CSV table of C-alpha atoms and ligand atoms in Angstrom, one decimal:
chain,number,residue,atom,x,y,z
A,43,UNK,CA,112.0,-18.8,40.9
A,44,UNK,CA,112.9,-20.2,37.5
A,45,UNK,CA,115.5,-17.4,36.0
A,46,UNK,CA,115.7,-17.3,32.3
A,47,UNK,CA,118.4,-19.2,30.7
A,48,UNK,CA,121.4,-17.4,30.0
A,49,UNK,CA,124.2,-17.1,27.2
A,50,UNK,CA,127.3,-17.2,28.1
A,51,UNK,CA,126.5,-19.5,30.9
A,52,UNK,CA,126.9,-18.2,34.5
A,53,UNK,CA,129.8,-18.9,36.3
A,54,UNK,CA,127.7,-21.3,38.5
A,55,UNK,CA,126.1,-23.5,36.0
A,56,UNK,CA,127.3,-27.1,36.6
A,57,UNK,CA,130.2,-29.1,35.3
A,58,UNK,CA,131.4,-32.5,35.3
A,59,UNK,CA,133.6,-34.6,33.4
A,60,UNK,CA,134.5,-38.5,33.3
A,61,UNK,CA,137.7,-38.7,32.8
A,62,UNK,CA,137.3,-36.3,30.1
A,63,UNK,CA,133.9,-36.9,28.7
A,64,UNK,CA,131.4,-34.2,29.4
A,65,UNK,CA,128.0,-36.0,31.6
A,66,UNK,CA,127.1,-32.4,32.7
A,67,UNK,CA,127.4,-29.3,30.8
A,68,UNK,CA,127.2,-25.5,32.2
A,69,UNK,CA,123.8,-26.9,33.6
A,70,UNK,CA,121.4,-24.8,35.1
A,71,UNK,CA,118.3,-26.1,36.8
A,72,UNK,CA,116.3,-23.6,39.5
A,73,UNK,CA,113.5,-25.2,41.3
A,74,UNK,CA,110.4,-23.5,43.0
A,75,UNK,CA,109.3,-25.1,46.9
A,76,UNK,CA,106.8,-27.6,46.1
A,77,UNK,CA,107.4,-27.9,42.4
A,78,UNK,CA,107.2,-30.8,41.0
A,79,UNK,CA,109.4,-31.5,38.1
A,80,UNK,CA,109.8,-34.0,35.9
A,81,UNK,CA,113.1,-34.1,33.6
A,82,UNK,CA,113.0,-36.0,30.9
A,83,UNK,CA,116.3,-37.1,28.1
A,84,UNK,CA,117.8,-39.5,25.9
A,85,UNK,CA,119.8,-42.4,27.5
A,86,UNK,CA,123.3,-40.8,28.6
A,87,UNK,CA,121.6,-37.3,28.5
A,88,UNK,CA,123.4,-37.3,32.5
A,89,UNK,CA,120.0,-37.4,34.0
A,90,UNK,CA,121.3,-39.8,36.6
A,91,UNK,CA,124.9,-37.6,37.1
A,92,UNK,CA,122.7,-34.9,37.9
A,93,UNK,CA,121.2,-36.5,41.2
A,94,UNK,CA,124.3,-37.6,42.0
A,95,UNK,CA,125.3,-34.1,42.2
A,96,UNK,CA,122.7,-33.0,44.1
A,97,UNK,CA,123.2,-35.9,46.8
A,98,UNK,CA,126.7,-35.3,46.8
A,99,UNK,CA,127.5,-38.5,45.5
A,100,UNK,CA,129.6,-37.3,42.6
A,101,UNK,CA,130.9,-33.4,43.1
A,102,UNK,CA,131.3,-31.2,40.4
A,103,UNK,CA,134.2,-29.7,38.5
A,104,UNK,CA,132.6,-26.3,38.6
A,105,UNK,CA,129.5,-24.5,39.5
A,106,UNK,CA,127.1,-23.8,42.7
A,107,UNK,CA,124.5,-25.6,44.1
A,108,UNK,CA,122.3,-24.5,46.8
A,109,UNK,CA,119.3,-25.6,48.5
A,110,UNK,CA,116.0,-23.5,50.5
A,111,UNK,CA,118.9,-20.4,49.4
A,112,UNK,CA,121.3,-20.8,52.1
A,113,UNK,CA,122.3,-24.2,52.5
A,114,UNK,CA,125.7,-24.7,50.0
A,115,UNK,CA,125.6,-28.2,49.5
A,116,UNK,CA,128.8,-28.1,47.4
A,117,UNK,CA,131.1,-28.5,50.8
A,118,UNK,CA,128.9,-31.3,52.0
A,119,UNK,CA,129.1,-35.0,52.4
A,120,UNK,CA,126.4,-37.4,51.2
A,121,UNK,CA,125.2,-37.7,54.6
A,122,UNK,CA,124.6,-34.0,55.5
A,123,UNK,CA,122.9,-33.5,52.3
A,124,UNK,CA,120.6,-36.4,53.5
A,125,UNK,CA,120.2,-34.9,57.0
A,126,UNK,CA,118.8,-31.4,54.8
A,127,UNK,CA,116.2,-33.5,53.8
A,128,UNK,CA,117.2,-34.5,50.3
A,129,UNK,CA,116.3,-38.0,49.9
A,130,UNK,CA,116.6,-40.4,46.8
A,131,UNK,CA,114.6,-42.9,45.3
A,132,UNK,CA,117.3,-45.0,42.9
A,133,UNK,CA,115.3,-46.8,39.9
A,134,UNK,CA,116.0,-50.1,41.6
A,135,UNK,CA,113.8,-50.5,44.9
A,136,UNK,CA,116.5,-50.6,47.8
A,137,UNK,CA,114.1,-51.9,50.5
A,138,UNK,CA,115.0,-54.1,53.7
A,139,UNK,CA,113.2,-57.4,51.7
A,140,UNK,CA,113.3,-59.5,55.4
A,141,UNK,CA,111.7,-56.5,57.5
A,142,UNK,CA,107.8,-56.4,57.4
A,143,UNK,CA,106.6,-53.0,55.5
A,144,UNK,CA,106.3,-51.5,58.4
A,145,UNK,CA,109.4,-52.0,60.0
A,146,UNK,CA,110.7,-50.6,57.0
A,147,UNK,CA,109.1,-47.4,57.5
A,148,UNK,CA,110.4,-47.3,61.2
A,149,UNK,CA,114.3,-47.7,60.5
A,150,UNK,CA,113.6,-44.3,57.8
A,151,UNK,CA,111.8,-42.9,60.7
A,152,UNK,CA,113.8,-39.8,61.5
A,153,UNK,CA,116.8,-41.4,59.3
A,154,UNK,CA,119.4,-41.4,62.3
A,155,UNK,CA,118.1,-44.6,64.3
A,156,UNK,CA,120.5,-47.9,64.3
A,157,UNK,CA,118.4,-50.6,62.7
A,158,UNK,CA,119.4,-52.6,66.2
A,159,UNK,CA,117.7,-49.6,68.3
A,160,UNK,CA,114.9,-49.6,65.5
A,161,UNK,CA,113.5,-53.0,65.7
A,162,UNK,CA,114.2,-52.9,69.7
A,163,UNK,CA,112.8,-50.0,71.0
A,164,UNK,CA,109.4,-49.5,72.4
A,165,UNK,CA,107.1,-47.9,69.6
A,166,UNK,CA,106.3,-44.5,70.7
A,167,UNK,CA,102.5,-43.6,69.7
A,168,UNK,CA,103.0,-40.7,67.3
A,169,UNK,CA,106.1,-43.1,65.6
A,170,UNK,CA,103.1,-45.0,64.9
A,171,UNK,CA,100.6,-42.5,64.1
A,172,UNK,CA,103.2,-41.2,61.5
A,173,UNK,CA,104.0,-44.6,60.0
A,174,UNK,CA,100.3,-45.4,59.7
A,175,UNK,CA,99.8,-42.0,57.9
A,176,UNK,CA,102.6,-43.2,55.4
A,177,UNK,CA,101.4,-46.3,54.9
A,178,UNK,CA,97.7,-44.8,53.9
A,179,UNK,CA,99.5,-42.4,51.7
A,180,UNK,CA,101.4,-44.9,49.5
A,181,UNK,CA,98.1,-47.3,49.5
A,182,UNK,CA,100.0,-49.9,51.6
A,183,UNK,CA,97.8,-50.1,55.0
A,184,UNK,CA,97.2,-53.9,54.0
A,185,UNK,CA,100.4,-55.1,53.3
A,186,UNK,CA,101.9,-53.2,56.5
A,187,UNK,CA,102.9,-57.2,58.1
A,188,UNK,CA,104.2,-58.3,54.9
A,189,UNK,CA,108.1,-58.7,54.7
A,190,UNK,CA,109.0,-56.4,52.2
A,191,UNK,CA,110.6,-59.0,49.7
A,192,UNK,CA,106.9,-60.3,49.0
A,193,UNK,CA,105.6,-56.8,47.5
A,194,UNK,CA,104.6,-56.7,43.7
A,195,UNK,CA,107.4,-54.6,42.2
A,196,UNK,CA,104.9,-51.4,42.1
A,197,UNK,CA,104.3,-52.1,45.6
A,198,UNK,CA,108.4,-51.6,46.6
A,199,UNK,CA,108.4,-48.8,44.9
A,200,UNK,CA,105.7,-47.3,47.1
A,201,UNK,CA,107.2,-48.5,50.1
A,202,UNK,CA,110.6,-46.6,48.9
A,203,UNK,CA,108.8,-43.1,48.3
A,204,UNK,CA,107.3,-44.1,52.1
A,205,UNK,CA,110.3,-44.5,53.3
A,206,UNK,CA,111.7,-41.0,52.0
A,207,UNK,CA,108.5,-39.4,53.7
A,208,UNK,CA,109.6,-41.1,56.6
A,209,UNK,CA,113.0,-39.6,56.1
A,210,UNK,CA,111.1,-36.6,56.4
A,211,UNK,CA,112.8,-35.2,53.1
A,212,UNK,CA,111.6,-32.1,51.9
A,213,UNK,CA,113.2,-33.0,48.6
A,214,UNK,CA,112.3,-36.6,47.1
A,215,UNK,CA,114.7,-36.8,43.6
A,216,UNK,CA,112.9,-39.6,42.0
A,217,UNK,CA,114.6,-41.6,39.5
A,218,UNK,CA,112.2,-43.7,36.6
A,219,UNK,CA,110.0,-44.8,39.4
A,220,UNK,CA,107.5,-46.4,36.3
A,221,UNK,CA,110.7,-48.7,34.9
A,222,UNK,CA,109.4,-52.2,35.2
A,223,UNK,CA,105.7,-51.3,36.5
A,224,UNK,CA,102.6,-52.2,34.5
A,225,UNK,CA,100.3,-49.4,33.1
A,226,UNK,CA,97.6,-49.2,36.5
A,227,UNK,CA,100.9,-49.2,39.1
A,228,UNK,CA,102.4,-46.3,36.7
A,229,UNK,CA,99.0,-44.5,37.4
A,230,UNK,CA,99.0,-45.1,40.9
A,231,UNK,CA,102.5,-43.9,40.8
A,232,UNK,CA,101.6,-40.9,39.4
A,233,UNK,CA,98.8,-40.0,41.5
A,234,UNK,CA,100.9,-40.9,44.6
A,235,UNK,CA,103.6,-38.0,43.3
A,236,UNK,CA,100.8,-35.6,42.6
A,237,UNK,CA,99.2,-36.1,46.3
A,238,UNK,CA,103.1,-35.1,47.9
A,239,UNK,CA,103.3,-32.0,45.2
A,240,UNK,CA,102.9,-28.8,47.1
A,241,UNK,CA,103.9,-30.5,50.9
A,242,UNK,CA,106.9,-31.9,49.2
A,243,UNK,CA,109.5,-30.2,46.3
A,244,UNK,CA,110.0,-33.2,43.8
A,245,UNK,CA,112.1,-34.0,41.0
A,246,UNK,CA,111.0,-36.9,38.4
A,247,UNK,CA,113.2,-38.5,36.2
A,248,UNK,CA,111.2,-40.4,33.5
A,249,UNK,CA,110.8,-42.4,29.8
A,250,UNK,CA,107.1,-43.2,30.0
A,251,UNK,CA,105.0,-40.0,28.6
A,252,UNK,CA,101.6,-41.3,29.5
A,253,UNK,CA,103.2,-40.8,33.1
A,254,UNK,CA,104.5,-37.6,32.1
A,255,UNK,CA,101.8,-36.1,30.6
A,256,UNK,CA,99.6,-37.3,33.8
A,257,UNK,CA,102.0,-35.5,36.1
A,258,UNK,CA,102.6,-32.6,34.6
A,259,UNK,CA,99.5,-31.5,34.0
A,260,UNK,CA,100.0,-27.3,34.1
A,261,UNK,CA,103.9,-28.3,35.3
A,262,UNK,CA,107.3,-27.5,33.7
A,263,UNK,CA,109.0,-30.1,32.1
A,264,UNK,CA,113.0,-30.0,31.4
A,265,UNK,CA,114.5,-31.9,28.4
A,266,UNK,CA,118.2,-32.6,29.7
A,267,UNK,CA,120.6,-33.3,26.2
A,268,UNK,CA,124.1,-34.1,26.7
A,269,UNK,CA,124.5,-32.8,29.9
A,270,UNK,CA,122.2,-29.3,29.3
A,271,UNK,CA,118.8,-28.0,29.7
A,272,UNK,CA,117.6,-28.9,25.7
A,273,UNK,CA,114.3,-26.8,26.4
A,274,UNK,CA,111.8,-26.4,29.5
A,275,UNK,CA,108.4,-25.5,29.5
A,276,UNK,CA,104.3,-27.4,29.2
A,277,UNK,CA,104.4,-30.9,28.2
A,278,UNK,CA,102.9,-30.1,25.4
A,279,UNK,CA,105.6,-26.9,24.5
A,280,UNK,CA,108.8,-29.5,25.0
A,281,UNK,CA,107.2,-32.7,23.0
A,282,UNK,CA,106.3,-30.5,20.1
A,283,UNK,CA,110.0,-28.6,20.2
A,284,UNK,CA,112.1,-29.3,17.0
A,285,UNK,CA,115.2,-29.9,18.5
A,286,UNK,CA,113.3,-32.1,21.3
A,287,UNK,CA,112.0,-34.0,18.6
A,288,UNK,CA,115.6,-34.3,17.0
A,289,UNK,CA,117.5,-35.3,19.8
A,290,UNK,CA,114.7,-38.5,19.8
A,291,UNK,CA,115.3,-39.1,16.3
A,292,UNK,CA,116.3,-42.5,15.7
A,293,UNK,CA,115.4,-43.8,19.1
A,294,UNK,CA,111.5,-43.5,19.0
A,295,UNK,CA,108.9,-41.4,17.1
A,296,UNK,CA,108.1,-38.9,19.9
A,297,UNK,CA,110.1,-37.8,22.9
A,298,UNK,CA,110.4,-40.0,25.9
B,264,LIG,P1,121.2,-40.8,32.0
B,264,LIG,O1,120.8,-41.1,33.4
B,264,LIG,O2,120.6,-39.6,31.4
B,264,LIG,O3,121.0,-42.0,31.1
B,264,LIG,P2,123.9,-40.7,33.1
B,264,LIG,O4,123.9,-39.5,34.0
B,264,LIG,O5,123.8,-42.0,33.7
B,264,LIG,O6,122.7,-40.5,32.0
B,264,LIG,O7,125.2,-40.7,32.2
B,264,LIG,C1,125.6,-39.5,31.5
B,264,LIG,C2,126.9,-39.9,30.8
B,264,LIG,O8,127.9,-39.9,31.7
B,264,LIG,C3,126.9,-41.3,30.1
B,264,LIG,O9,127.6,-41.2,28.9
B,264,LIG,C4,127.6,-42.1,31.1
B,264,LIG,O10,128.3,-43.2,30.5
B,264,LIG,C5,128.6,-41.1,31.7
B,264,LIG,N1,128.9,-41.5,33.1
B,264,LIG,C6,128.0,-41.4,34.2
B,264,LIG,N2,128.6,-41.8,35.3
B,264,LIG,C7,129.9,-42.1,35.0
B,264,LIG,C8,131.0,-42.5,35.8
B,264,LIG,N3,131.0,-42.7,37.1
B,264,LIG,N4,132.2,-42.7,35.1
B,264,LIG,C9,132.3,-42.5,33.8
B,264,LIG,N5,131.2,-42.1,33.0
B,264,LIG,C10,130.1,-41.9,33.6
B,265,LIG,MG1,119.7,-42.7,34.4
């Protein structure tokens, strides 16, 4: 449940400093099972800082952070927050370019294989059955030989969300997957996202508001600002929010 926002911040609202600079300030962010969110925010707002958090690739200097309620994923390593089924999409595609599609959605199968006892082993039917599922999913059946290095950029990206449902993450933390894509592989994007809301919990990081507005659609937005929660609510509530609008000022007409 989304709990209102509170003043003085609770003791568990996050923290973190770069050698003295504030990324994240008293930051609080509750997400519903299923949700999917999309956070939007200047450059440097410490949109990126806060998936690190989450992954556990940077830890905070104070604050809480818990997943599904009982998992504390403060005391955990990258790894074991990845085995809970948080996976991450970076804004760069991170695929295996010499492996064929598909063997790219076998070494996430699971996430624990060896690539070597990947590409070795003797495909089991339902490892199959899954990956084909996936590869329907992110509109890929046809390009499932291809090595991956030969996919339109659009096309990686795909693959990469794939390869997270392959992970079998229950939390995809998405970050600008529209950077770089032209305007019909932003849609496609966008309608692959909206197809995994509800099975999936998903966080969106994103500039483009033609792909916001398309994927939030009777969702909550959050406008991160210097580290903090600027304002949450419709689309339409946060892009027509004074200090929203402020805080864009001087980079572009309307928030993005
Ligand atoms: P966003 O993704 O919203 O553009 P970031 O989370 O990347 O913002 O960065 C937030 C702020 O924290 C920026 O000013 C950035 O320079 C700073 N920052 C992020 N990571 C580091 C780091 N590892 N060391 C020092 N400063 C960092
Ligand atoms: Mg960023």
């Amino acid at each position: 449940m989304n709990e209102p926002e509170t003043f003085p911040p609770r003791r568990r609202s996050l923290n973190k400093s770069f050698s003295g600079f504030k990324a994240i300030t008293d930051l609080s962010f509750y997400l519903d099972e299923g949700e999917l969110r999309t956070v939007i925010g200047p450059n440097g707002a410490g949109k990126t800082t806060f998936l690190d958090l989450i992954t556990g690739r940077t830890k905070p200097d104070t604050g809480t952070l818990q997943f599904e309620g009982t998992h504390d994923l403060l005391h955990k390593n990258e790894y074991e927050i990845y085995r809970l089924g948080i996976g991450r999409k970076f804004q760069t595609p991170t695929v295996y370019t010499d492996h064929s599609v598909f063997e790219n959605l076998l070494l996430s199968l699971g996430g624990s294989r060896s690539v070597w006892k990947s590409l070795f082993y003797r495909l089991k039917s339902e490892d199959k059955d899954r990956i084909e599922s996936i590869l329907k999913t992110i509109n890929l059946t046809d390009r499932a030989h291809w090595k991956a290095g030969a996919l339109a950029h659009g096309q990686k990206q795909w693959l990469e969300i794939g390869m997270l449902l392959a992970q079998n993450a229950k939390l995809l933390l998405v970050d600008e997957p529209a950077a770089g894509m032209t305007d019909e592989e932003t849609h496609r994007t966008g309608e692959l996202l909206l197809s995994l809301a509800g099975k999936h919990t998903i966080v969106v990081i994103e500039h483009d508001m033609t792909f916001v507005r398309q994927i939030s659609k009777d969702r909550r937005v959050t406008v991160l600002h210097q580290g903090s929660v600027l304002c949450e609510g419709s689309v339409d509530f946060v892009q027509s929010n004074e200090r929203v609008i402020e805080v864009y000022l001087g980079r572009k007409s309307k928030a993005a």
